[in-house]
Coordinates of C-alpha atoms in Angstrom, one line a residue:
M166 CA -22.2 -15.8 -3.9
M167 CA -18.1 -16.7 -3.2
K168 CA -16.5 -19.1 -5.8
K169 CA -13.9 -21.5 -4.4
I170 CA -10.8 -21.7 -7.2
L171 CA -8.9 -24.6 -6.7
P172 CA -5.3 -25.3 -7.9
G173 CA -4.7 -25.8 -11.3
Q174 CA -7.1 -23.1 -12.3
T175 CA -5.8 -19.3 -13.4
I176 CA -5.3 -16.2 -11.5
G177 CA -5.5 -13.1 -13.8
I178 CA -3.6 -10.3 -12.2
I179 CA -4.1 -6.8 -13.8
G180 CA -0.9 -4.9 -13.1
G181 CA 3.2 -6.7 -13.2
G182 CA 4.7 -4.8 -10.3
Q183 CA 6.4 -6.4 -7.4
L184 CA 3.1 -6.7 -5.3
G185 CA 1.7 -8.8 -8.6
R186 CA 5.1 -10.8 -8.5
M187 CA 4.7 -11.8 -4.7
M188 CA 1.3 -12.9 -5.1
A189 CA 1.9 -15.0 -8.3
M190 CA 4.9 -16.6 -6.1
A191 CA 2.3 -17.4 -3.4
A192 CA -0.4 -18.4 -5.7
K193 CA 2.5 -21.0 -7.7
E194 CA 3.2 -22.5 -4.4
A195 CA -0.5 -23.5 -4.2
G196 CA -0.4 -24.8 -7.7
F197 CA -2.3 -22.2 -9.3
K198 CA -1.4 -21.0 -12.8
I199 CA -1.0 -16.9 -13.4
A200 CA -1.9 -14.6 -16.3
V201 CA -0.9 -11.1 -16.3
L202 CA -2.1 -7.9 -18.2
D203 CA 0.7 -5.2 -18.3
P204 CA 2.0 -2.5 -20.6
S205 CA 5.6 -4.0 -20.0
M206 CA 7.7 -6.7 -22.2
D207 CA 9.4 -7.8 -18.8
S208 CA 7.5 -6.6 -16.0
P209 CA 8.5 -8.4 -12.6
T210 CA 5.0 -10.3 -12.6
G211 CA 5.5 -11.3 -16.0
Q212 CA 8.7 -12.7 -15.7
I213 CA 7.5 -15.4 -13.5
A214 CA 3.7 -15.9 -15.3
D215 CA 2.3 -18.5 -17.5
M216 CA 0.6 -16.2 -19.7
Q217 CA 1.1 -12.4 -20.3
L218 CA -0.9 -10.1 -22.2
I219 CA 1.2 -7.0 -23.2
A220 CA -1.5 -4.0 -23.2
P221 CA -2.5 -0.9 -21.4
Y222 CA -4.9 -1.2 -18.3
D223 CA -7.7 0.2 -20.2
D224 CA -7.5 -2.0 -23.4
L225 CA -10.6 -3.5 -23.1
E226 CA -9.9 -6.1 -25.9
A227 CA -7.3 -7.2 -23.8
L228 CA -9.2 -7.2 -20.7
E229 CA -12.0 -9.5 -22.5
E230 CA -8.9 -11.8 -23.3
L231 CA -7.8 -11.9 -19.2
A232 CA -11.4 -12.4 -18.9
S233 CA -11.1 -15.3 -21.1
V234 CA -8.4 -17.3 -19.7
S235 CA -8.9 -16.4 -16.1
D236 CA -10.7 -18.2 -13.4
V237 CA -10.7 -15.3 -11.1
I238 CA -9.1 -11.7 -11.4
T239 CA -7.3 -9.6 -8.7
Y240 CA -5.4 -6.3 -9.3
E241 CA -2.0 -5.3 -7.7
F242 CA -2.3 -1.8 -7.3
E243 CA -5.3 1.0 -7.4
N244 CA -4.4 3.5 -10.3
I245 CA -5.9 1.0 -12.9
D246 CA -9.5 2.1 -15.0
V247 CA -12.5 1.8 -13.0
E248 CA -14.3 1.7 -16.0
G249 CA -12.5 -0.9 -17.5
L250 CA -12.8 -2.8 -14.2
A251 CA -16.7 -2.7 -13.7
H252 CA -17.0 -3.9 -17.4
L253 CA -14.2 -6.7 -16.6
S254 CA -16.8 -7.7 -13.6
K255 CA -19.6 -8.0 -15.8
I256 CA -17.8 -10.7 -17.9
A257 CA -15.7 -12.3 -15.4
Y258 CA -15.3 -13.7 -11.9
V259 CA -13.8 -10.4 -10.1
P260 CA -14.3 -10.9 -6.4
Q261 CA -13.1 -7.6 -5.3
G262 CA -15.3 -5.9 -7.9
S263 CA -14.7 -2.0 -8.7
E264 CA -16.2 -0.1 -6.1
L265 CA -13.2 -0.1 -4.0
I266 CA -10.9 1.1 -6.6
R267 CA -13.3 4.0 -7.5
I268 CA -13.7 5.1 -3.8
T269 CA -9.7 4.6 -3.0
Q270 CA -9.0 6.4 -6.1
N271 CA -10.4 9.5 -4.7
R272 CA -9.1 11.0 -1.8
V273 CA -12.9 13.0 -1.3
F274 CA -14.4 9.8 -2.0
E275 CA -11.9 7.7 0.5
K276 CA -12.1 10.4 3.4
E277 CA -16.3 10.3 3.0
E278 CA -16.2 6.7 3.2
I279 CA -13.9 6.3 6.4
A280 CA -16.0 9.1 8.2
K281 CA -19.0 6.9 7.2
A282 CA -17.6 3.9 9.2
G283 CA -17.4 6.1 12.3
V284 CA -13.5 6.4 11.9
P285 CA -11.3 9.6 12.8
V286 CA -9.9 11.9 9.8
A287 CA -8.4 14.5 10.1
K288 CA -10.3 17.9 9.7
Y289 CA -10.2 18.8 6.0
I290 CA -12.1 21.1 3.3
V291 CA -12.7 19.9 -0.4
A292 CA -11.6 22.6 -3.0
E293 CA -12.9 22.8 -6.9
N294 CA -10.1 25.5 -7.5
F295 CA -7.4 27.7 -6.5
S296 CA -10.1 30.3 -5.7
D297 CA -12.2 27.8 -3.7
L298 CA -9.4 27.2 -1.6
L299 CA -8.7 30.8 -1.0
E300 CA -12.7 31.1 0.0
Q301 CA -12.5 28.0 2.5
K302 CA -9.1 28.4 4.2
A303 CA -10.4 30.3 7.2
T304 CA -12.2 27.3 8.2
I305 CA -9.1 25.1 8.9
D306 CA -6.1 26.1 10.6
Y307 CA -2.2 26.2 9.5
P308 CA -0.3 24.3 8.4
F309 CA -2.5 22.2 6.2
I310 CA -1.9 20.0 3.5
V311 CA -3.3 20.2 -0.1
K312 CA -3.3 16.8 -1.8
T313 CA -5.0 16.3 -5.3
A314 CA -8.3 14.1 -5.2
K315 CA -6.6 11.7 -7.6
G316 CA -3.6 10.6 -8.3
G317 CA -0.4 11.0 -6.2
Y318 CA 2.0 8.7 -4.5
D319 CA 5.0 8.5 -2.2
G320 CA 4.7 12.0 -1.3
K321 CA 3.8 13.3 -5.0
G322 CA 0.8 15.4 -5.7
Q323 CA 1.0 17.2 -2.5
Q324 CA 1.9 20.6 -0.9
T325 CA 2.5 21.7 2.8
I326 CA 1.3 25.2 3.7
Q327 CA 2.5 26.7 6.5
S328 CA 1.2 30.3 6.3
E329 CA -1.1 32.5 4.1
K330 CA 2.1 33.6 2.4
E331 CA 2.7 30.2 1.1
L332 CA -0.6 29.6 -0.6
E333 CA 0.6 30.2 -3.9
L334 CA 2.5 27.2 -3.6
A335 CA -0.6 25.0 -4.1
K336 CA -2.0 26.6 -7.2
P337 CA -0.5 24.3 -9.6
L338 CA -1.9 20.8 -7.9
F339 CA -5.2 22.7 -9.1
D340 CA -4.0 21.6 -12.7
N341 CA -5.2 18.1 -12.1
G342 CA -8.9 19.1 -11.0
I343 CA -10.3 19.1 -7.3
C344 CA -7.8 18.8 -4.2
V345 CA -8.4 18.2 -0.5
A346 CA -6.9 20.6 2.3
E347 CA -6.5 19.1 5.4
E348 CA -5.0 19.8 8.7
F349 CA -1.6 18.8 9.7
V350 CA -2.1 16.2 12.3
G351 CA 0.8 16.4 15.3
F352 CA 1.3 12.4 15.5
T353 CA 4.3 10.9 17.1
K354 CA 4.3 7.6 14.7
E355 CA 2.9 6.3 11.4
I356 CA 1.4 2.5 11.5
S357 CA -0.1 0.3 9.1
V358 CA -2.6 -2.2 9.7
I359 CA -3.5 -4.4 6.8
I360 CA -6.7 -6.3 6.8
Q361 CA -7.7 -9.2 4.6
R362 CA -11.2 -10.7 4.1
N363 CA -13.0 -13.2 2.0
G364 CA -16.4 -13.3 0.7
N365 CA -18.0 -14.9 3.9
G366 CA -16.9 -12.2 5.8
E367 CA -14.1 -13.9 7.6
T368 CA -11.4 -11.1 8.7
V369 CA -7.8 -11.7 9.5
L370 CA -5.3 -8.9 10.3
L371 CA -1.4 -8.7 10.0
P372 CA 0.8 -8.1 13.1
I373 CA 0.5 -3.9 12.9
G374 CA 3.7 -2.5 11.8
E375 CA 5.6 0.8 12.3
N376 CA 6.7 2.8 9.3
I377 CA 9.6 5.1 9.4
H378 CA 9.8 7.4 5.8
K379 CA 12.5 9.1 4.4
N380 CA 11.8 11.7 1.5
H381 CA 8.0 10.7 1.6
I382 CA 9.1 7.1 0.7
L383 CA 8.7 4.0 3.1
H384 CA 12.0 3.0 4.6
E385 CA 11.4 0.9 7.1
T386 CA 8.6 -1.0 8.7
I387 CA 9.3 -2.3 12.4
V388 CA 7.0 -5.2 13.8
P389 CA 5.2 -5.3 16.3
A390 CA 4.6 -1.3 16.4
R391 CA 6.1 0.3 19.2
V392 CA 3.1 1.5 20.6
G393 CA 0.6 0.7 23.7
E394 CA -2.1 -2.0 23.9
A395 CA -4.7 0.5 23.8
T396 CA -3.4 1.7 20.4
I397 CA -3.3 -1.9 18.8
A398 CA -6.9 -2.1 20.1
K399 CA -8.2 1.2 18.6
A400 CA -6.1 0.5 15.2
T401 CA -7.4 -2.9 14.9
E402 CA -10.9 -1.7 15.6
A403 CA -10.9 1.0 13.1
A404 CA -9.6 -1.0 10.3
K405 CA -12.3 -3.8 10.9
K406 CA -15.0 -0.9 11.0
I407 CA -13.6 0.5 7.8
A408 CA -13.5 -3.3 6.1
E409 CA -16.9 -4.1 7.2
H410 CA -18.4 -0.8 5.8
L411 CA -16.7 -1.1 2.4
G412 CA -17.5 -4.9 2.4
M413 CA -14.4 -5.3 0.8
I414 CA -12.6 -8.9 -0.2
G415 CA -9.2 -9.2 -0.7
T416 CA -6.7 -7.0 1.2
L417 CA -6.8 -3.8 2.6
A418 CA -4.1 -1.6 3.7
V419 CA -5.0 1.2 6.2
E420 CA -2.5 3.6 7.2
M421 CA -2.7 5.6 10.0
F422 CA -1.3 8.4 12.7
V423 CA -0.8 7.7 15.9
L424 CA -1.6 10.6 18.4
E425 CA 0.2 12.2 21.3
N426 CA -2.6 10.5 23.8
G427 CA -2.6 7.2 21.9
D428 CA -5.6 7.8 19.8
I429 CA -5.3 7.0 16.1
M430 CA -6.5 9.0 13.1
V431 CA -6.7 7.5 9.5
N432 CA -4.4 9.1 6.8
E433 CA -5.2 6.7 3.9
L434 CA -6.2 3.3 2.2
A435 CA -4.5 0.8 -0.3
P436 CA -7.1 -1.9 -1.7
R437 CA -4.1 -4.3 -2.0
P438 CA -1.1 -5.8 -0.6
H439 CA 1.2 -3.1 0.9
N440 CA 4.8 -2.2 0.9
S441 CA 4.6 -2.2 4.9
G442 CA 3.4 -6.1 4.9
H443 CA 6.0 -7.5 3.1
Y444 CA 7.8 -8.1 6.3
S445 CA 5.2 -11.1 6.4
I446 CA 6.8 -13.2 3.9
E447 CA 9.6 -14.5 6.1
A448 CA 8.3 -13.3 9.9
T449 CA 4.4 -14.6 10.1
S450 CA 2.6 -17.7 9.6
S451 CA 0.7 -16.4 6.4
S452 CA 2.3 -13.9 4.3
Q453 CA -0.5 -10.9 3.0
F454 CA 0.2 -12.5 -0.4
H455 CA -0.6 -16.1 0.6
Q456 CA -3.8 -14.6 2.5
H457 CA -5.0 -12.3 -0.6
I458 CA -4.7 -15.6 -2.8
R459 CA -7.2 -17.5 -0.3
A460 CA -9.4 -14.6 -0.1
V461 CA -9.6 -13.9 -3.6
C462 CA -10.0 -17.8 -4.4
G463 CA -13.0 -18.4 -1.8
W464 CA -10.4 -20.4 1.0
P465 CA -10.3 -20.0 4.6
L466 CA -7.9 -17.6 6.2
R467 CA -5.1 -18.4 8.4
Q468 CA -4.2 -16.2 11.7
S469 CA -1.0 -14.8 10.6
E470 CA 0.9 -15.5 14.0
L471 CA 4.1 -13.6 14.3
W472 CA 7.4 -15.6 14.5
S473 CA 9.5 -12.8 16.0
D474 CA 10.2 -9.1 16.0
T475 CA 10.9 -7.8 12.2
V476 CA 12.6 -5.1 10.6
M477 CA 11.7 -4.4 6.9
V478 CA 13.9 -2.2 4.7
N479 CA 13.2 -1.0 1.3
V480 CA 15.8 -1.2 -1.3
L481 CA 15.6 1.8 -3.7
G482 CA 17.7 2.2 -6.8
Q483 CA 20.8 3.9 -5.2
H484 CA 20.9 1.0 -2.6
V485 CA 21.2 -1.7 -4.9
A486 CA 25.0 -1.7 -5.4
P487 CA 26.0 -1.3 -1.8
L488 CA 23.5 -4.1 -0.9
A489 CA 24.9 -6.3 -3.4
S490 CA 28.7 -5.3 -2.2
K491 CA 27.7 -6.5 1.3
I492 CA 25.5 -9.7 1.2
A493 CA 27.9 -11.9 3.0
Q494 CA 28.5 -9.8 5.9
Y495 CA 24.6 -10.3 6.9
P496 CA 23.7 -14.0 6.8
N497 CA 20.7 -13.2 9.1
W498 CA 19.4 -10.6 6.3
S499 CA 16.6 -12.0 4.0
I500 CA 17.1 -10.4 0.8
H501 CA 14.2 -9.8 -2.2
L502 CA 14.6 -7.9 -5.5
Y503 CA 11.8 -7.4 -8.0
G504 CA 13.3 -8.1 -11.4
K505 CA 13.5 -4.5 -12.4
E506 CA 15.9 -3.9 -15.2
E507 CA 17.0 -0.3 -14.1
A508 CA 18.0 0.9 -11.0
K509 CA 17.0 4.6 -10.6
H510 CA 17.4 6.6 -7.7
D511 CA 14.0 6.0 -5.3
R512 CA 12.7 3.3 -7.4
K513 CA 11.6 0.6 -5.2
M514 CA 13.6 -2.4 -6.3
G515 CA 13.7 -4.9 -3.7
H516 CA 13.7 -5.1 0.3
V517 CA 15.4 -6.5 3.2
T518 CA 13.4 -8.5 6.1
I519 CA 15.4 -9.3 9.0
L520 CA 14.1 -11.6 11.8
T521 CA 15.7 -10.3 15.6
D522 CA 15.3 -10.9 19.1
D523 CA 16.5 -7.1 19.9
L524 CA 14.7 -4.3 17.6
E525 CA 17.0 -1.7 18.6
A526 CA 20.3 -3.7 17.9
T527 CA 19.1 -4.4 14.3
L528 CA 17.8 -1.0 13.7
K529 CA 21.5 0.0 14.7
E530 CA 22.9 -2.5 12.5
I531 CA 21.0 -1.1 9.5
D532 CA 22.5 2.1 10.1
E533 CA 25.4 1.1 10.4
S534 CA 25.7 -1.2 7.7
G535 CA 26.2 2.1 5.2
I536 CA 23.9 0.9 2.8
W537 CA 21.1 3.1 3.3
S538 CA 23.4 6.3 4.0
D539 CA 22.1 8.5 1.8
K540 CA 20.9 11.0 4.6
L541 CA 17.6 11.7 3.3
E542 CA 15.3 13.9 5.6
E543 CA 12.7 11.9 7.5
K544 CA 9.0 12.7 6.4

């Protein structure tokens, strides 16, 4: 039975990063209190929370303390302890449960469930070890990408294999256990569909964004995605099928490839608000963070109407100083910085959102600003 959590009650968040911070800001607008569990003393979420629990994510005592002070508990990233979350679900109200985390933490389980939902994924094999990969390699075509079943993000934990001569490059990945090898998909664009669902099965989607990566890290999200209406329809249907199959509550980001013929193929899932949905704070009638809070608190969801064409650009560590020096030149830019102390190279420090009536002119403005001129290779 879905509970209704009301203003004045406390939302517990596992994870203190920028996603938790933006969730907390949305929740505080509606009068909720925030408790956060994170190992860091000065986490982005902790800076604005009403209560901080400083402890590892698998610390059962800390999880039980979070349960004791929270009326509902959610999480802001997927690399948390599944067993700890399952235990927490028994003693606290965790509407998202632990099963979605278990599935999305493991690429084997994830691909199996996407296929069960009737949605296409790239052809793949599961290899227990490097010898197993050598035995099965003939069943998929080159080039293929070997990925660790667990862990890995922003391009980490994977290796592209162009030919038999390069197979040895994949060997170190098996130090982390089982791997998936999937055929390379000849795609024209990458898009993400962010779908949100409450405990009554009510479902809404954000307008679909087109993602541009550099060095395997999201650089820009362009909204609306520059794809045909048929592709939008197929992407929407795929996301709804997956959400329904998983019975998910909260937020699910479905990352997809768009093929030459306009069909889609699902790449991966993220069971939380997503970097590619940050544009929704300024550009829609209800952001992904407001919708997430509504979903886990048992509130009805709003349709996210797009106010304007939009570009969201990530601000990494190397971009902070150039951005700060040029803020006065771009009054139409909305700037978000996450409160992280150290601006490390390639670390996500913030983002910029630009509402526009001319996408191409705005993309040119971003390039010509010089802020993002580190000339990284595109994914």
